[in-house]
């Protein structure tokens, strides 16, 4: 049996059901694969956080703060010391130069996305949006649509096609809504899906990601 998604418009009216690909929405749950994919994203994110500079790496003047004797003050030489503003960080985060790069094969990443999406569909958290019809930049209009779809105020992942994601009206109307994350297909991962309490996919995004959309 092919999986189905309920199709809505921006007013929250149900337009019917659409048949979608079993390869993306009908995959058996695989907790080990999903855990591996989410852990990989978390690891990459932590590595991209950067590293702190030590006092030897901070570029500052080497001139002393003040003369060493005669002022009744403690001795200070380097302005790059950690206790001064702009100085180096004592025992800050550092990258491990010997750490191997974290990689996951493309097929495994795609399978993890399918596992996550299928789980959310079985839990009743995925719905399709016929089209995004917005002519002016209005956060209120996007929030009203989310209210109509019973997704406002909860963690919501909005998956958009390339054209929709790069539409300035759509982007600027959605960017300030709390707990809403908009992603351009295919630039999302299994962690984004599992994080969401509601997953809303536009019809155009479904077609772009190979969802095999057909009316039923």
PDB file of C-alpha atoms in Angstrom:
ATOM      1  CA  UNK A   1       0.000   0.000   0.000  1.00  0.00           C
ATOM      2  CA  UNK A   2       1.412   3.354  -1.036  1.00  0.00           C
ATOM      3  CA  UNK A   3       1.614   5.958   1.746  1.00  0.00           C
ATOM      4  CA  UNK A   4      -0.590   9.042   1.549  1.00  0.00           C
ATOM      5  CA  UNK A   5      -0.265  12.627   2.735  1.00  0.00           C
ATOM      6  CA  UNK A   6      -3.148  14.932   3.560  1.00  0.00           C
ATOM      7  CA  UNK A   7      -3.041  17.991   1.276  1.00  0.00           C
ATOM      8  CA  UNK A   8      -4.031  21.411   2.643  1.00  0.00           C
ATOM      9  CA  UNK A   9      -4.091  24.971   1.415  1.00  0.00           C
ATOM     10  CA  UNK A  10      -2.870  27.986   3.410  1.00  0.00           C
ATOM     11  CA  UNK A  11      -6.344  28.487   4.878  1.00  0.00           C
ATOM     12  CA  UNK A  12      -6.132  25.073   6.530  1.00  0.00           C
ATOM     13  CA  UNK A  13      -8.737  23.531   4.232  1.00  0.00           C
ATOM     14  CA  UNK A  14      -8.137  19.912   3.311  1.00  0.00           C
ATOM     15  CA  UNK A  15      -8.010  19.463  -0.463  1.00  0.00           C
ATOM     16  CA  UNK A  16      -7.689  15.687  -0.384  1.00  0.00           C
ATOM     17  CA  UNK A  17      -4.894  13.124  -0.169  1.00  0.00           C
ATOM     18  CA  UNK A  18      -1.848  12.645  -2.353  1.00  0.00           C
ATOM     19  CA  UNK A  19       0.038   9.430  -2.936  1.00  0.00           C
ATOM     20  CA  UNK A  20       3.758   9.635  -2.170  1.00  0.00           C
ATOM     21  CA  UNK A  21       6.790   7.424  -2.683  1.00  0.00           C
ATOM     22  CA  UNK A  22       7.179   4.422  -0.402  1.00  0.00           C
ATOM     23  CA  UNK A  23      10.965   4.817  -0.745  1.00  0.00           C
ATOM     24  CA  UNK A  24      10.749   8.062   1.205  1.00  0.00           C
ATOM     25  CA  UNK A  25       7.641   7.707   3.369  1.00  0.00           C
ATOM     26  CA  UNK A  26       7.182   3.957   3.761  1.00  0.00           C
ATOM     27  CA  UNK A  27      10.529   2.816   5.149  1.00  0.00           C
ATOM     28  CA  UNK A  28      10.783   0.513   8.152  1.00  0.00           C
ATOM     29  CA  UNK A  29      12.148   2.105  11.308  1.00  0.00           C
ATOM     30  CA  UNK A  30      15.889   1.692  11.857  1.00  0.00           C
ATOM     31  CA  UNK A  31      16.933   3.201  15.172  1.00  0.00           C
ATOM     32  CA  UNK A  32      20.632   2.424  14.805  1.00  0.00           C
ATOM     33  CA  UNK A  33      20.892   4.182  11.446  1.00  0.00           C
ATOM     34  CA  UNK A  34      18.929   7.173  12.694  1.00  0.00           C
ATOM     35  CA  UNK A  35      21.076   7.464  15.807  1.00  0.00           C
ATOM     36  CA  UNK A  36      24.236   7.318  13.706  1.00  0.00           C
ATOM     37  CA  UNK A  37      22.997  10.053  11.365  1.00  0.00           C
ATOM     38  CA  UNK A  38      21.924  12.371  14.193  1.00  0.00           C
ATOM     39  CA  UNK A  39      25.176  11.791  16.097  1.00  0.00           C
ATOM     40  CA  UNK A  40      27.150  12.609  12.943  1.00  0.00           C
ATOM     41  CA  UNK A  41      25.339  15.934  12.492  1.00  0.00           C
ATOM     42  CA  UNK A  42      25.921  16.802  16.156  1.00  0.00           C
ATOM     43  CA  UNK A  43      29.616  15.982  15.850  1.00  0.00           C
ATOM     44  CA  UNK A  44      30.050  18.089  12.723  1.00  0.00           C
ATOM     45  CA  UNK A  45      28.198  20.993  14.346  1.00  0.00           C
ATOM     46  CA  UNK A  46      30.448  20.872  17.408  1.00  0.00           C
ATOM     47  CA  UNK A  47      33.546  20.861  15.235  1.00  0.00           C
ATOM     48  CA  UNK A  48      32.343  23.844  13.252  1.00  0.00           C
ATOM     49  CA  UNK A  49      31.960  25.808  16.470  1.00  0.00           C
ATOM     50  CA  UNK A  50      35.640  26.769  16.158  1.00  0.00           C
ATOM     51  CA  UNK A  51      38.389  27.034  18.731  1.00  0.00           C
ATOM     52  CA  UNK A  52      39.604  29.673  21.114  1.00  0.00           C
ATOM     53  CA  UNK A  53      42.929  31.460  20.734  1.00  0.00           C
ATOM     54  CA  UNK A  54      45.584  31.180  23.378  1.00  0.00           C
ATOM     55  CA  UNK A  55      47.513  34.208  24.619  1.00  0.00           C
ATOM     56  CA  UNK A  56      50.285  33.277  22.208  1.00  0.00           C
ATOM     57  CA  UNK A  57      47.923  33.412  19.221  1.00  0.00           C
ATOM     58  CA  UNK A  58      46.228  36.717  20.027  1.00  0.00           C
ATOM     59  CA  UNK A  59      47.688  39.613  18.029  1.00  0.00           C
ATOM     60  CA  UNK A  60      48.178  42.513  20.402  1.00  0.00           C
ATOM     61  CA  UNK A  61      50.823  45.034  21.238  1.00  0.00           C
ATOM     62  CA  UNK A  62      53.751  43.689  23.216  1.00  0.00           C
ATOM     63  CA  UNK A  63      54.149  46.907  25.149  1.00  0.00           C
ATOM     64  CA  UNK A  64      53.860  46.587  28.926  1.00  0.00           C
ATOM     65  CA  UNK A  65      50.717  47.934  30.585  1.00  0.00           C
ATOM     66  CA  UNK A  66      52.760  50.030  33.021  1.00  0.00           C
ATOM     67  CA  UNK A  67      56.203  50.099  34.546  1.00  0.00           C
ATOM     68  CA  UNK A  68      56.996  47.257  36.888  1.00  0.00           C
ATOM     69  CA  UNK A  69      58.208  49.211  39.956  1.00  0.00           C
ATOM     70  CA  UNK A  70      57.123  52.260  41.852  1.00  0.00           C
ATOM     71  CA  UNK A  71      53.342  52.050  41.464  1.00  0.00           C
ATOM     72  CA  UNK A  72      52.486  49.597  44.219  1.00  0.00           C
ATOM     73  CA  UNK A  73      50.669  47.376  41.740  1.00  0.00           C
ATOM     74  CA  UNK A  74      51.077  43.776  40.691  1.00  0.00           C
ATOM     75  CA  UNK A  75      53.461  42.968  37.894  1.00  0.00           C
ATOM     76  CA  UNK A  76      51.844  42.765  34.442  1.00  0.00           C
ATOM     77  CA  UNK A  77      53.624  42.407  31.156  1.00  0.00           C
ATOM     78  CA  UNK A  78      51.564  40.877  28.342  1.00  0.00           C
ATOM     79  CA  UNK A  79      48.260  42.556  27.455  1.00  0.00           C
ATOM     80  CA  UNK A  80      47.214  39.247  25.876  1.00  0.00           C
ATOM     81  CA  UNK A  81      46.874  37.574  29.292  1.00  0.00           C
ATOM     82  CA  UNK A  82      43.490  35.836  29.804  1.00  0.00           C
ATOM     83  CA  UNK A  83      42.338  38.199  32.584  1.00  0.00           C
ATOM     84  CA  UNK A  84      42.307  41.193  30.227  1.00  0.00           C
ATOM     85  CA  UNK A  85      39.630  42.103  27.701  1.00  0.00           C
ATOM     86  CA  UNK A  86      40.744  40.934  24.266  1.00  0.00           C
ATOM     87  CA  UNK A  87      43.292  38.538  25.696  1.00  0.00           C
ATOM     88  CA  UNK A  88      43.661  34.846  25.012  1.00  0.00           C
ATOM     89  CA  UNK A  89      41.330  32.212  26.412  1.00  0.00           C
ATOM     90  CA  UNK A  90      42.643  30.028  29.233  1.00  0.00           C
ATOM     91  CA  UNK A  91      41.890  26.353  28.588  1.00  0.00           C
ATOM     92  CA  UNK A  92      39.418  27.174  25.788  1.00  0.00           C
ATOM     93  CA  UNK A  93      38.012  24.688  23.221  1.00  0.00           C
ATOM     94  CA  UNK A  94      40.576  23.308  20.785  1.00  0.00           C
ATOM     95  CA  UNK A  95      40.288  21.134  17.695  1.00  0.00           C
ATOM     96  CA  UNK A  96      41.998  17.776  17.805  1.00  0.00           C
ATOM     97  CA  UNK A  97      44.484  17.819  14.899  1.00  0.00           C
ATOM     98  CA  UNK A  98      44.621  14.020  14.897  1.00  0.00           C
ATOM     99  CA  UNK A  99      40.859  13.474  14.779  1.00  0.00           C
ATOM    100  CA  UNK A 100      39.584  11.702  11.673  1.00  0.00           C
ATOM    101  CA  UNK A 101      36.950  13.517   9.594  1.00  0.00           C
ATOM    102  CA  UNK A 102      33.385  12.436  10.295  1.00  0.00           C
ATOM    103  CA  UNK A 103      31.776  11.018   7.184  1.00  0.00           C
ATOM    104  CA  UNK A 104      28.643   9.089   6.354  1.00  0.00           C
ATOM    105  CA  UNK A 105      27.993   7.603   2.911  1.00  0.00           C
ATOM    106  CA  UNK A 106      25.396   9.453   0.828  1.00  0.00           C
ATOM    107  CA  UNK A 107      23.140   6.390   0.586  1.00  0.00           C
ATOM    108  CA  UNK A 108      23.113   6.045   4.369  1.00  0.00           C
ATOM    109  CA  UNK A 109      22.248   9.731   4.819  1.00  0.00           C
ATOM    110  CA  UNK A 110      19.373   9.420   2.366  1.00  0.00           C
ATOM    111  CA  UNK A 111      18.153   6.258   4.050  1.00  0.00           C
ATOM    112  CA  UNK A 112      18.272   7.974   7.450  1.00  0.00           C
ATOM    113  CA  UNK A 113      16.149  10.837   6.086  1.00  0.00           C
ATOM    114  CA  UNK A 114      13.640   8.299   4.732  1.00  0.00           C
ATOM    115  CA  UNK A 115      13.545   6.487   8.094  1.00  0.00           C
ATOM    116  CA  UNK A 116      12.941   9.762   9.955  1.00  0.00           C
ATOM    117  CA  UNK A 117      10.300  10.964   7.496  1.00  0.00           C
ATOM    118  CA  UNK A 118       8.475   7.618   7.566  1.00  0.00           C
ATOM    119  CA  UNK A 119       8.406   7.645  11.360  1.00  0.00           C
ATOM    120  CA  UNK A 120       6.975  11.151  11.455  1.00  0.00           C
ATOM    121  CA  UNK A 121       4.333  10.187   8.888  1.00  0.00           C
ATOM    122  CA  UNK A 122       3.275   7.153  10.934  1.00  0.00           C
ATOM    123  CA  UNK A 123       2.975   9.434  13.967  1.00  0.00           C
ATOM    124  CA  UNK A 124       0.683  11.763  12.003  1.00  0.00           C
ATOM    125  CA  UNK A 125       3.087  14.689  12.000  1.00  0.00           C
ATOM    126  CA  UNK A 126       3.571  15.196   8.253  1.00  0.00           C
ATOM    127  CA  UNK A 127       1.246  17.078   5.940  1.00  0.00           C
ATOM    128  CA  UNK A 128       1.507  18.581   2.475  1.00  0.00           C
ATOM    129  CA  UNK A 129       0.861  22.182   1.474  1.00  0.00           C
ATOM    130  CA  UNK A 130      -0.565  22.744  -1.990  1.00  0.00           C
ATOM    131  CA  UNK A 131       1.237  26.047  -2.577  1.00  0.00           C
ATOM    132  CA  UNK A 132       2.593  29.082  -0.781  1.00  0.00           C
ATOM    133  CA  UNK A 133       0.614  32.073  -1.994  1.00  0.00           C
ATOM    134  CA  UNK A 134       2.130  35.266  -0.610  1.00  0.00           C
ATOM    135  CA  UNK A 135       2.320  38.568  -2.479  1.00  0.00           C
ATOM    136  CA  UNK A 136       3.775  40.811   0.237  1.00  0.00           C
ATOM    137  CA  UNK A 137       6.173  40.448   3.136  1.00  0.00           C
ATOM    138  CA  UNK A 138       3.972  39.811   6.169  1.00  0.00           C
ATOM    139  CA  UNK A 139       5.006  37.689   9.135  1.00  0.00           C
ATOM    140  CA  UNK A 140       1.389  37.762  10.300  1.00  0.00           C
ATOM    141  CA  UNK A 141       0.229  36.075   7.083  1.00  0.00           C
ATOM    142  CA  UNK A 142       2.712  33.213   7.574  1.00  0.00           C
ATOM    143  CA  UNK A 143       1.729  32.890  11.247  1.00  0.00           C
ATOM    144  CA  UNK A 144      -1.970  32.805  10.318  1.00  0.00           C
ATOM    145  CA  UNK A 145      -1.293  29.975   7.869  1.00  0.00           C
ATOM    146  CA  UNK A 146       0.525  28.020  10.577  1.00  0.00           C
ATOM    147  CA  UNK A 147      -2.402  28.580  12.937  1.00  0.00           C
ATOM    148  CA  UNK A 148      -4.758  27.198  10.282  1.00  0.00           C
ATOM    149  CA  UNK A 149      -2.525  24.137   9.906  1.00  0.00           C
ATOM    150  CA  UNK A 150      -2.406  23.652  13.728  1.00  0.00           C
ATOM    151  CA  UNK A 151       1.364  24.072  13.685  1.00  0.00           C
ATOM    152  CA  UNK A 152       1.868  27.506  15.232  1.00  0.00           C
ATOM    153  CA  UNK A 153       3.830  27.556  18.491  1.00  0.00           C
ATOM    154  CA  UNK A 154       5.229  24.044  18.068  1.00  0.00           C
ATOM    155  CA  UNK A 155       8.519  22.982  16.517  1.00  0.00           C
ATOM    156  CA  UNK A 156       7.793  23.067  12.795  1.00  0.00           C
ATOM    157  CA  UNK A 157       9.967  22.121   9.834  1.00  0.00           C
ATOM    158  CA  UNK A 158       8.857  23.741   6.572  1.00  0.00           C
ATOM    159  CA  UNK A 159      10.385  22.117   3.489  1.00  0.00           C
ATOM    160  CA  UNK A 160      10.425  24.343   0.421  1.00  0.00           C
ATOM    161  CA  UNK A 161      11.399  23.915  -3.213  1.00  0.00           C
ATOM    162  CA  UNK A 162      14.353  25.846  -4.617  1.00  0.00           C
ATOM    163  CA  UNK A 163      12.163  28.605  -6.076  1.00  0.00           C
ATOM    164  CA  UNK A 164      10.064  28.932  -2.917  1.00  0.00           C
ATOM    165  CA  UNK A 165      13.071  29.059  -0.593  1.00  0.00           C
ATOM    166  CA  UNK A 166      14.712  31.781  -2.677  1.00  0.00           C
ATOM    167  CA  UNK A 167      11.559  33.875  -2.863  1.00  0.00           C
ATOM    168  CA  UNK A 168      12.330  36.949  -0.744  1.00  0.00           C
ATOM    169  CA  UNK A 169       8.671  37.383   0.249  1.00  0.00           C
ATOM    170  CA  UNK A 170       8.468  33.822   1.621  1.00  0.00           C
ATOM    171  CA  UNK A 171      11.857  33.975   3.317  1.00  0.00           C
ATOM    172  CA  UNK A 172      11.306  37.293   5.081  1.00  0.00           C
ATOM    173  CA  UNK A 173       7.767  36.409   6.115  1.00  0.00           C
ATOM    174  CA  UNK A 174       8.854  33.187   7.809  1.00  0.00           C
ATOM    175  CA  UNK A 175      12.227  34.045   9.315  1.00  0.00           C
ATOM    176  CA  UNK A 176      10.981  35.644  12.557  1.00  0.00           C
ATOM    177  CA  UNK A 177       8.409  33.033  13.547  1.00  0.00           C
ATOM    178  CA  UNK A 178       9.399  31.280  16.753  1.00  0.00           C
ATOM    179  CA  UNK A 179      10.113  27.528  16.452  1.00  0.00           C
ATOM    180  CA  UNK A 180       9.743  27.554  12.665  1.00  0.00           C
ATOM    181  CA  UNK A 181      12.666  26.321  10.585  1.00  0.00           C
ATOM    182  CA  UNK A 182      12.410  26.631   6.804  1.00  0.00           C
ATOM    183  CA  UNK A 183      14.722  24.447   4.721  1.00  0.00           C
ATOM    184  CA  UNK A 184      15.329  24.274   1.003  1.00  0.00           C
ATOM    185  CA  UNK A 185      15.172  20.796  -0.500  1.00  0.00           C
ATOM    186  CA  UNK A 186      17.530  18.928  -0.395  1.00  0.00           C
ATOM    187  CA  UNK A 187      19.414  20.939   2.250  1.00  0.00           C
ATOM    188  CA  UNK A 188      18.024  19.272   5.376  1.00  0.00           C
ATOM    189  CA  UNK A 189      18.919  16.213   7.411  1.00  0.00           C
ATOM    190  CA  UNK A 190      17.445  13.526   9.651  1.00  0.00           C
ATOM    191  CA  UNK A 191      18.051  15.605  12.765  1.00  0.00           C
ATOM    192  CA  UNK A 192      15.873  18.420  11.389  1.00  0.00           C
ATOM    193  CA  UNK A 193      13.035  15.949  10.801  1.00  0.00           C
ATOM    194  CA  UNK A 194      13.202  14.249  14.197  1.00  0.00           C
ATOM    195  CA  UNK A 195      13.444  17.634  15.955  1.00  0.00           C
ATOM    196  CA  UNK A 196      10.141  18.763  14.455  1.00  0.00           C
ATOM    197  CA  UNK A 197       6.730  18.209  15.991  1.00  0.00           C
ATOM    198  CA  UNK A 198       5.189  19.132  12.634  1.00  0.00           C
ATOM    199  CA  UNK A 199       6.656  18.641   9.164  1.00  0.00           C
ATOM    200  CA  UNK A 200       5.027  20.656   6.378  1.00  0.00           C
ATOM    201  CA  UNK A 201       6.131  19.937   2.802  1.00  0.00           C
ATOM    202  CA  UNK A 202       4.992  21.944  -0.171  1.00  0.00           C
ATOM    203  CA  UNK A 203       3.835  20.092  -3.275  1.00  0.00           C
ATOM    204  CA  UNK A 204       6.717  21.607  -5.264  1.00  0.00           C
ATOM    205  CA  UNK A 205       9.240  20.452  -2.648  1.00  0.00           C
ATOM    206  CA  UNK A 206       7.808  16.916  -2.768  1.00  0.00           C
ATOM    207  CA  UNK A 207       8.238  16.792  -6.517  1.00  0.00           C
ATOM    208  CA  UNK A 208      11.781  18.156  -6.258  1.00  0.00           C
ATOM    209  CA  UNK A 209      12.846  15.590  -3.652  1.00  0.00           C
ATOM    210  CA  UNK A 210      11.444  12.689  -5.674  1.00  0.00           C
ATOM    211  CA  UNK A 211       8.420  12.096  -3.492  1.00  0.00           C
ATOM    212  CA  UNK A 212       6.469  10.781  -6.446  1.00  0.00           C
ATOM    213  CA  UNK A 213       3.428  12.994  -5.894  1.00  0.00           C
ATOM    214  CA  UNK A 214       0.139  11.897  -7.448  1.00  0.00           C
ATOM    215  CA  UNK A 215      -3.444  12.722  -6.521  1.00  0.00           C
ATOM    216  CA  UNK A 216      -5.571   9.957  -5.061  1.00  0.00           C
TER     217      UNK A 216
END
